[in-house]
Amino acid sequence: MKKLVSIIIVTALIFMCAGISASAEGTEVSVPKIEIITENGNGASLQKADGYVNAEITITDGVNTPLSGSVLFKVRGNSTAMSSISKKAFTFKFDKKTDVLGMGKGKKWALLANCFDPTLLRNYTAFELAREMGVPYTSEQRIAELWLDGEFRGCYTIYEPVQQGKDRVDIDIESNGGKNDFLIELESTRVEEGVTYLSVGGVRFAVSEPEEPDAEQTAYITSVMTNIVNTLQKGDERQIRSKIDVESFAKFYFLNEFIKNQDFGYSSVFFFYKNGRLYAGPPWDYDLSLGNVNGELNSANAKAASVSDGIMQDKKNLYKWLCNKDWFQNEIKLVFLKNYGYIKDISADGGMLDCLRAQYSGVINRNFQKWSVKRWWLNYQKIPFATYEENYAFLKQWTAERTAWLSDYYGVNENEFNSEAADVDGSGLNIDNITTIQRYIAGFEEPYKIGGVMRGTKE
C-alpha cells in the first residue's frame, strides 16, 4: 500500500511540473543525450591547459532531428577544472552560430557538471528563480546526459555562456569604435593570460566583452565605471538611478542573498553596460550556494554562507555603496514581495524542489551510479551526507529556513501577501506598479526599458 501511494505521489508531482513530457513508465522524464567523440579519444583525461581539441558531437532529444556536427571542445571553469576533479565541466564551440535544444543560436555552449552539488539541483533552482524574477538575460538551461568517447559521464546541464550575442547578452560592442556597451565580471584576484583587468574604487573586474579590448576601449570602460562608482559613493537617489538600472540591481542582489552565493564577493558576478546605464547580471555558477558551503573553514564568508540566517552580501562588490541606502532596501523588499509566492513554493511540499526531484529521478540515479554522492570534491563544499535522500532533505530544509528568515527580516508574511495585489501601503495599488508610482511621485523618469522587455524578464 505504501509503495502504491508513493508511486501515485511521484506521478502526480511529475505532471504538476509543466514543460516536460514523462516517459511511458511515468517515473522518469526524457532528457537530451549528448555524445562527444574527441579526435584523439582522450576526452576524459583532458585538462584546461590542453585548450580546444577537435571533436564530433551528436545531441538527441527524442523529439527533433538529432543535431550533429564538428566542434571544438575543451575543459572549462576554475575550481571545476582542477586536475583532482574527475567530473569536469566543458565548453563546446561550433564554427557558426547553432541553435541547441531550442535555446537560441550561438557558437559557444557550456556543459556544467555540478559535481560539487550532491543534489544536482542548486544551479537549476537558482537560474529558474532568476528567470522568474526577471534578472536580465538569464541563461537558458537544459538537463542532459553526457557520453564522452563512448563512456557515460553522468548528468550535466547545458547553458548559454555569459557572452555578447542577439540570443545572449544583447549589447552593442561594435559601434563608436568599440567604445559603447560592455560586459564585465567581478574578479578579485585571479589572473589569466589574455584577459584585461581593471580596478575601480577598490573593486577589480575582468573585461568579458569586448573580448580583447584595445587600450582605448579599456580606458573608456574604466572611465565609465569610475563615473558610476563615484555616483554610487556620493550621488543621491536621482543621480544613482540615472547611472544604473536599480530594478536589475535589486533583483540580482536578492537572488544572491537568498541563495547565499559563496562567490558574490570574488568572481562569476557579471554586470553589463547598455545604452548608458549599468545593469546587474546575468547570473552564473551557483553550485556552492543554498547551504552547500563548508562552515568549518576558517573564513567568515564561508561560515555566513553555510547557515540559513543572516545577511551576507550587502558589503560586497558594487553593493557596498547601495545597500546602506534605505530607498534601495525598499527596492529589495519589493522584489521579495513580487516573487514571494514563487519563492515560498521552492521548498514547499509538492513545490519546485519536489517536482525537480521527481522529474529527474532517473538521470540523478544514473549519475550517482557513476559518481559517489558522498564524494567530497573540494574543501569549500559542504561535506556531503552518505545518501542522496539526506543531501536532498538538507537542501529542502535549508531553503525553507532561509525563506522563513528573510520573510521575518523583510516583514513579509502570509497575511500581508496576495499574489494578485500586494497592498503594501494601504492604497490598494498592485505591487507590480509600486516602483513606477514611487518614481513618478518622486519626479523620476518612467522605468528605463531597452526596446521593450529584455529576454529573461517578465512581460
Coordinates of C-alpha atoms in Angstrom, one line a residue:
M1 CA 0.0 0.0 0.0
K2 CA 2.8 2.4 0.9
K3 CA 4.6 1.6 -2.4
L4 CA 1.3 2.4 -4.3
V5 CA 0.9 5.7 -2.5
S6 CA 4.5 6.6 -3.3
I7 CA 4.0 5.9 -7.0
I8 CA 0.9 8.0 -7.1
I9 CA 2.6 10.9 -5.3
V10 CA 5.6 10.8 -7.6
T11 CA 3.5 10.6 -10.7
A12 CA 1.3 13.5 -9.6
L13 CA 4.4 15.6 -8.9
I14 CA 5.7 14.9 -12.4
F15 CA 2.6 16.1 -14.1
M16 CA 2.3 19.1 -11.8
C17 CA 5.6 20.5 -13.3
A18 CA 5.0 21.9 -16.7
G19 CA 7.2 21.8 -19.7
I20 CA 8.5 18.2 -19.6
S21 CA 7.0 15.1 -21.0
A22 CA 7.0 11.9 -18.9
S23 CA 8.1 8.6 -20.3
A24 CA 5.8 5.6 -20.5
E25 CA 6.8 4.4 -17.0
G26 CA 5.8 7.8 -15.6
T27 CA 8.7 7.9 -13.2
E28 CA 11.3 9.5 -15.5
V29 CA 11.4 12.3 -17.9
S30 CA 13.2 12.2 -21.2
V31 CA 16.4 14.2 -21.2
P32 CA 18.7 15.0 -24.1
K33 CA 21.6 12.7 -24.8
I34 CA 24.9 14.3 -25.8
E35 CA 27.6 12.2 -27.4
I36 CA 31.0 13.7 -28.0
I37 CA 33.9 11.9 -29.7
T38 CA 37.2 13.7 -29.4
E39 CA 39.8 13.5 -32.2
N40 CA 42.3 11.5 -30.0
G41 CA 39.8 9.7 -27.9
N42 CA 41.2 11.2 -24.7
G43 CA 38.3 13.5 -23.6
A44 CA 38.1 12.1 -20.1
S45 CA 41.7 12.9 -19.4
L46 CA 41.7 16.4 -20.9
Q47 CA 42.9 19.3 -18.7
K48 CA 42.2 23.0 -19.0
A49 CA 45.8 23.7 -20.1
D50 CA 45.2 21.5 -23.2
G51 CA 42.8 24.1 -24.7
Y52 CA 40.5 23.2 -27.5
V53 CA 40.6 19.9 -29.3
N54 CA 38.7 18.8 -32.4
A55 CA 35.6 16.7 -31.7
E56 CA 32.3 15.4 -33.2
I57 CA 29.1 16.0 -31.4
T58 CA 25.6 14.5 -31.6
I59 CA 22.7 15.8 -29.5
T60 CA 19.5 13.8 -29.4
D61 CA 16.3 14.9 -27.5
G62 CA 13.9 12.2 -28.8
V63 CA 11.7 14.9 -30.4
N64 CA 13.7 16.8 -33.0
T65 CA 16.1 15.6 -35.6
P66 CA 19.4 14.9 -33.9
L67 CA 21.9 17.7 -34.1
S68 CA 25.3 16.6 -35.4
G69 CA 28.5 18.4 -36.4
S70 CA 32.1 19.2 -35.8
V71 CA 33.0 21.3 -32.7
L72 CA 36.0 22.5 -30.7
F73 CA 35.9 21.0 -27.2
K74 CA 37.7 21.9 -24.0
V75 CA 37.7 21.8 -20.2
R76 CA 36.1 25.0 -18.7
G77 CA 35.9 26.6 -15.3
N78 CA 38.4 27.2 -12.4
S79 CA 37.8 25.1 -9.3
T80 CA 35.9 22.6 -11.5
A81 CA 39.0 22.4 -13.9
M82 CA 41.4 21.3 -11.2
S83 CA 43.3 18.1 -12.0
S84 CA 41.8 16.4 -9.0
I85 CA 38.3 16.9 -10.3
S86 CA 37.4 13.9 -12.5
K87 CA 33.9 15.0 -13.4
K88 CA 34.9 18.2 -15.3
A89 CA 32.8 20.9 -16.9
F90 CA 33.3 21.6 -20.6
T91 CA 32.8 24.1 -23.4
F92 CA 32.0 23.1 -27.0
K93 CA 32.1 25.6 -29.9
F94 CA 30.6 25.3 -33.4
D95 CA 32.2 27.1 -36.3
K96 CA 28.9 29.0 -36.9
K97 CA 26.0 30.0 -34.7
T98 CA 23.8 27.0 -34.0
D99 CA 20.5 26.5 -32.2
V100 CA 20.9 23.9 -29.4
L101 CA 17.7 22.4 -28.0
G102 CA 15.7 25.5 -28.8
M103 CA 17.8 27.8 -26.7
G104 CA 18.7 30.2 -29.5
K105 CA 21.7 30.5 -31.7
G106 CA 25.3 30.7 -30.5
K107 CA 28.7 29.3 -31.4
K108 CA 29.7 28.6 -27.8
W109 CA 27.9 26.4 -25.2
A110 CA 28.7 25.4 -21.7
L111 CA 28.3 21.9 -20.1
L112 CA 28.3 22.3 -16.3
A113 CA 29.0 19.1 -14.3
N114 CA 27.5 20.3 -10.9
C115 CA 29.9 17.9 -9.3
F116 CA 30.2 19.9 -6.1
D117 CA 26.4 19.7 -5.5
P118 CA 25.3 16.3 -4.2
T119 CA 21.7 17.1 -5.2
L120 CA 22.4 18.3 -8.7
L121 CA 19.6 20.8 -8.2
R122 CA 21.1 24.1 -6.9
N123 CA 22.2 25.7 -10.1
Y124 CA 18.9 24.8 -11.8
T125 CA 16.9 26.2 -8.9
A126 CA 18.9 29.4 -8.8
F127 CA 18.6 30.0 -12.6
E128 CA 14.8 29.3 -12.5
L129 CA 14.4 31.8 -9.7
A130 CA 16.4 34.4 -11.6
R131 CA 14.3 33.8 -14.7
E132 CA 11.1 34.2 -12.6
M133 CA 12.3 37.4 -11.1
G134 CA 13.3 38.8 -14.4
V135 CA 17.0 39.1 -14.0
P136 CA 18.1 40.3 -17.5
Y137 CA 19.5 37.8 -19.9
T138 CA 19.3 34.8 -17.6
S139 CA 20.8 31.8 -19.5
E140 CA 18.6 29.1 -20.8
Q141 CA 19.3 25.7 -19.4
R142 CA 18.6 22.0 -20.2
I143 CA 19.5 19.0 -18.1
A144 CA 21.1 16.3 -20.2
E145 CA 23.3 13.1 -20.0
L146 CA 26.8 13.1 -21.5
W147 CA 28.7 10.3 -23.2
L148 CA 32.4 11.2 -23.8
D149 CA 34.4 9.0 -26.2
G150 CA 31.9 6.2 -25.6
E151 CA 31.9 6.5 -21.8
F152 CA 28.9 7.6 -19.7
R153 CA 29.9 10.7 -17.8
G154 CA 26.6 11.4 -15.9
C155 CA 24.2 14.3 -15.5
Y156 CA 25.2 17.7 -17.0
T157 CA 23.4 20.9 -17.6
I158 CA 23.7 22.8 -20.9
Y159 CA 23.8 26.6 -20.6
E160 CA 24.2 29.6 -22.8
P161 CA 27.5 31.0 -21.6
V162 CA 27.5 34.6 -20.5
Q163 CA 28.7 36.5 -23.6
Q164 CA 27.5 39.0 -26.1
G165 CA 25.0 38.0 -28.8
K166 CA 21.5 38.5 -30.0
D167 CA 20.4 35.4 -28.2
R168 CA 22.7 36.0 -25.3
V169 CA 23.6 39.4 -23.7
D170 CA 22.3 41.7 -26.4
I171 CA 24.7 44.6 -26.2
D172 CA 26.4 46.7 -28.9
I173 CA 30.2 46.3 -28.6
E174 CA 30.9 47.4 -32.2
S175 CA 29.7 51.0 -32.7
N176 CA 31.8 54.1 -31.9
G177 CA 35.0 52.2 -32.4
G178 CA 34.0 49.6 -29.8
K179 CA 33.5 52.3 -27.1
N180 CA 29.8 51.8 -26.4
D181 CA 28.3 48.8 -24.5
F182 CA 30.4 46.3 -22.5
L183 CA 30.2 43.3 -20.2
I184 CA 32.4 42.9 -17.1
E185 CA 32.9 40.2 -14.5
L186 CA 33.9 40.7 -10.9
E187 CA 37.3 39.0 -10.5
S188 CA 39.0 39.8 -7.1
T189 CA 42.4 38.0 -7.6
R190 CA 42.6 35.6 -10.5
V191 CA 45.0 36.4 -13.3
E192 CA 44.6 34.7 -16.7
E193 CA 46.6 35.2 -19.9
G194 CA 44.8 37.3 -22.5
V195 CA 42.3 38.8 -20.1
T196 CA 42.1 42.5 -19.4
Y197 CA 41.6 43.6 -15.8
L198 CA 40.7 47.0 -14.3
S199 CA 40.1 48.2 -10.8
V200 CA 37.7 51.0 -9.8
G201 CA 37.0 52.1 -6.2
G202 CA 38.9 49.0 -4.9
V203 CA 36.7 46.6 -6.9
R204 CA 38.5 44.6 -9.6
F205 CA 36.8 43.5 -12.8
A206 CA 37.8 41.3 -15.9
V207 CA 36.5 42.7 -19.2
S208 CA 34.4 39.9 -20.8
E209 CA 33.1 41.9 -23.8
P210 CA 34.7 43.2 -25.9
E211 CA 36.7 40.0 -25.6
E212 CA 40.1 41.6 -26.4
P213 CA 39.7 45.4 -25.8
D214 CA 42.4 47.7 -27.0
A215 CA 43.9 50.5 -24.9
E216 CA 41.3 53.0 -25.9
Q217 CA 38.4 50.6 -25.2
T218 CA 39.9 49.7 -21.8
A219 CA 40.3 53.4 -20.9
Y220 CA 36.7 54.0 -22.0
I221 CA 35.4 51.2 -19.8
T222 CA 37.5 52.4 -16.9
S223 CA 36.2 55.9 -17.3
V224 CA 32.6 54.8 -17.4
M225 CA 32.9 52.6 -14.3
T226 CA 34.8 55.3 -12.4
N227 CA 32.0 57.7 -13.1
I228 CA 29.4 55.1 -11.9
V229 CA 31.3 54.3 -8.8
N230 CA 31.8 57.9 -7.9
T231 CA 28.0 58.4 -8.3
L232 CA 27.3 55.3 -6.1
Q233 CA 29.6 56.8 -3.4
K234 CA 28.5 60.4 -3.5
G235 CA 25.3 60.7 -5.5
D236 CA 21.7 61.0 -4.4
E237 CA 18.9 58.6 -5.4
R238 CA 18.1 60.5 -8.6
Q239 CA 21.7 60.6 -9.7
I240 CA 22.3 56.9 -9.0
R241 CA 19.1 56.0 -10.9
S242 CA 20.5 57.9 -13.9
K243 CA 23.6 55.7 -13.9
I244 CA 22.4 52.2 -13.0
D245 CA 19.2 50.2 -13.6
V246 CA 18.1 49.9 -10.0
E247 CA 15.5 47.3 -10.6
S248 CA 18.1 44.8 -12.1
F249 CA 20.4 45.6 -9.2
A250 CA 17.7 44.8 -6.6
K251 CA 16.7 41.6 -8.3
F252 CA 20.3 40.4 -8.7
Y253 CA 21.1 41.3 -5.0
F254 CA 18.0 39.4 -3.7
L255 CA 18.9 36.3 -5.8
N256 CA 22.4 36.2 -4.4
E257 CA 21.3 37.0 -0.9
F258 CA 18.5 34.4 -0.9
I259 CA 20.8 31.6 -2.1
K260 CA 23.8 32.9 -0.1
N261 CA 26.2 32.6 -3.1
Q262 CA 29.7 31.9 -1.8
D263 CA 31.4 33.7 -4.7
F264 CA 29.5 37.0 -4.6
G265 CA 32.5 38.9 -3.4
Y266 CA 35.0 37.1 -5.5
S267 CA 34.1 36.0 -9.1
S268 CA 31.4 34.9 -11.6
V269 CA 29.5 38.1 -10.8
F270 CA 28.6 39.9 -14.0
F271 CA 27.4 43.5 -14.9
F272 CA 26.7 44.9 -18.3
Y273 CA 26.5 48.4 -19.6
K274 CA 23.9 49.1 -22.2
N275 CA 22.5 52.4 -23.6
G276 CA 24.1 54.5 -21.0
R277 CA 23.2 52.5 -17.8
L278 CA 24.8 49.7 -15.9
Y279 CA 22.8 46.5 -15.2
A280 CA 23.4 43.8 -12.8
G281 CA 23.6 40.2 -14.1
P282 CA 23.3 37.8 -15.8
P283 CA 23.6 35.1 -13.1
W284 CA 26.2 32.4 -13.2
D285 CA 27.6 29.5 -11.2
Y286 CA 25.6 28.6 -8.1
D287 CA 26.6 25.0 -7.1
L288 CA 28.3 26.4 -3.9
S289 CA 25.1 28.1 -2.7
L290 CA 21.9 27.2 -0.8
G291 CA 23.9 26.0 2.2
N292 CA 26.4 23.9 0.2
V293 CA 29.4 25.6 1.8
N294 CA 31.8 24.2 4.4
G295 CA 31.2 26.3 7.5
E296 CA 34.1 24.7 9.3
L297 CA 36.6 26.7 7.3
N298 CA 38.5 29.5 8.9
S299 CA 36.5 32.0 6.8
A300 CA 33.8 34.4 7.9
N301 CA 32.4 34.3 4.4
A302 CA 32.1 30.5 4.4
K303 CA 30.6 30.5 7.9
A304 CA 28.0 33.1 6.8
A305 CA 27.2 31.2 3.6
S306 CA 26.7 27.9 5.3
V307 CA 23.8 28.9 7.6
S308 CA 20.3 29.8 6.7
D309 CA 20.0 33.0 8.7
G310 CA 21.7 36.4 8.4
I311 CA 22.6 38.9 5.7
M312 CA 25.9 38.4 4.0
Q313 CA 26.0 40.2 0.6
D314 CA 25.4 43.8 1.5
K315 CA 29.0 44.9 1.7
K316 CA 30.3 43.1 -1.4
N317 CA 31.3 44.4 -4.9
L318 CA 29.2 47.4 -6.0
Y319 CA 26.6 46.7 -3.4
K320 CA 28.7 48.1 -0.6
W321 CA 27.6 51.6 -1.8
L322 CA 24.0 50.7 -2.4
C323 CA 22.8 48.5 0.5
N324 CA 23.3 51.2 3.1
K325 CA 20.6 53.3 1.4
D326 CA 17.0 53.0 2.7
W327 CA 15.4 53.5 -0.7
F328 CA 17.5 50.6 -2.2
Q329 CA 16.5 48.4 0.7
N330 CA 12.8 49.2 -0.2
E331 CA 13.6 48.1 -3.8
I332 CA 14.9 44.8 -2.5
K333 CA 11.8 44.2 -0.4
L334 CA 9.6 44.9 -3.4
V335 CA 11.4 42.2 -5.3
F336 CA 10.7 39.8 -2.5
L337 CA 7.1 40.8 -2.3
K338 CA 6.5 40.4 -6.1
N339 CA 8.0 37.0 -6.1
Y340 CA 7.0 35.8 -2.6
G341 CA 4.6 33.1 -3.8
Y342 CA 7.2 31.5 -6.1
I343 CA 10.0 31.7 -3.5
K344 CA 7.8 30.1 -0.8
D345 CA 6.9 27.3 -3.2
I346 CA 10.5 26.3 -3.9
S347 CA 10.8 24.4 -0.6
A348 CA 7.1 23.6 0.0
D349 CA 5.9 20.0 0.0
G350 CA 5.0 19.3 -3.6
G351 CA 6.7 22.5 -4.7
M352 CA 9.6 23.3 -7.1
L353 CA 12.3 21.2 -5.5
D354 CA 10.0 18.2 -5.0
C355 CA 8.9 18.5 -8.7
L356 CA 12.5 18.7 -9.9
R357 CA 13.5 15.7 -7.9
A358 CA 10.6 13.7 -9.2
Q359 CA 11.1 14.7 -12.8
Y360 CA 14.8 14.0 -12.9
S361 CA 14.9 11.0 -10.6
G362 CA 16.2 8.7 -13.4
V363 CA 19.1 10.9 -14.6
I364 CA 20.0 11.7 -10.9
N365 CA 20.1 8.0 -10.0
R366 CA 22.2 7.1 -13.1
N367 CA 24.6 10.0 -12.3
F368 CA 25.3 8.7 -8.8
Q369 CA 25.8 5.2 -10.0
K370 CA 28.7 6.7 -11.9
W371 CA 29.9 9.2 -9.2
S372 CA 29.6 8.7 -5.5
V373 CA 27.1 11.0 -3.9
K374 CA 29.2 11.2 -0.7
R375 CA 32.4 12.2 -2.5
W376 CA 33.9 15.4 -1.1
W377 CA 35.4 17.1 -4.1
L378 CA 36.5 20.4 -2.7
N379 CA 37.2 21.8 0.8
Y380 CA 34.8 24.8 0.2
Q381 CA 32.0 22.3 -0.4
K382 CA 29.9 21.2 2.5
I383 CA 30.9 17.6 3.4
P384 CA 28.1 15.6 1.8
F385 CA 25.8 13.2 3.6
A386 CA 26.1 9.5 2.8
T387 CA 22.9 9.2 0.8
Y388 CA 21.0 11.3 -1.8
E389 CA 18.0 11.4 0.4
E390 CA 19.9 13.1 3.2
N391 CA 21.5 15.6 0.9
Y392 CA 18.2 16.4 -0.7
A393 CA 16.5 16.8 2.7
F394 CA 19.2 19.2 3.8
L395 CA 18.7 21.4 0.7
K396 CA 15.0 21.5 1.1
Q397 CA 15.1 22.3 4.8
W398 CA 17.8 24.9 4.4
T399 CA 15.8 26.7 1.7
A400 CA 12.7 26.6 3.8
E401 CA 14.6 28.1 6.8
R402 CA 16.1 30.8 4.5
T403 CA 12.7 31.7 3.2
A404 CA 11.3 32.0 6.7
W405 CA 14.2 34.0 8.0
L406 CA 14.1 36.5 5.1
S407 CA 10.3 36.8 5.4
D408 CA 10.8 37.9 9.0
Y409 CA 13.7 40.2 8.2
Y410 CA 11.8 42.0 5.4
G411 CA 8.5 41.9 7.2
V412 CA 6.8 39.7 4.7
N413 CA 4.1 37.2 5.9
E414 CA 1.2 35.2 4.7
N415 CA -1.4 37.7 5.9
E416 CA 0.2 40.6 4.0
F417 CA 0.9 38.8 0.8
N418 CA -1.6 38.5 -2.1
S419 CA -0.2 37.3 -5.4
E420 CA -2.6 39.4 -7.4
A421 CA -2.4 42.7 -5.5
A422 CA 0.0 43.2 -2.6
D423 CA -1.3 46.4 -0.9
V424 CA 2.0 47.4 0.8
D425 CA 0.9 50.9 1.8
G426 CA -2.9 50.7 2.2
S427 CA -3.5 52.4 -1.1
G428 CA -4.9 49.4 -2.9
L429 CA -2.1 49.6 -5.5
N430 CA -0.9 46.5 -7.2
I431 CA 2.6 45.6 -6.3
D432 CA 3.7 45.5 -9.9
N433 CA 3.0 49.2 -10.2
I434 CA 4.6 50.3 -7.0
T435 CA 8.1 51.1 -8.3
T436 CA 6.6 53.1 -11.2
I437 CA 4.4 55.0 -8.9
Q438 CA 7.1 55.7 -6.4
R439 CA 9.4 57.1 -9.2
Y440 CA 6.6 59.2 -10.6
I441 CA 5.8 60.7 -7.2
A442 CA 9.5 61.5 -6.7
G443 CA 9.7 63.1 -10.1
F444 CA 11.8 60.4 -11.7
E445 CA 11.5 59.3 -15.3
E446 CA 9.5 56.3 -16.3
P447 CA 11.3 53.0 -15.6
Y448 CA 14.1 52.5 -18.2
K449 CA 13.5 50.0 -20.9
I450 CA 15.5 48.7 -23.8
G451 CA 13.4 48.1 -26.8
G452 CA 10.6 46.7 -24.6
V453 CA 11.3 43.9 -22.2
M454 CA 14.6 42.1 -22.2
R455 CA 14.6 38.4 -22.8
G456 CA 14.6 36.7 -19.4
T457 CA 12.3 39.3 -17.9
K458 CA 8.6 39.1 -17.3
E459 CA 6.3 40.6 -19.8

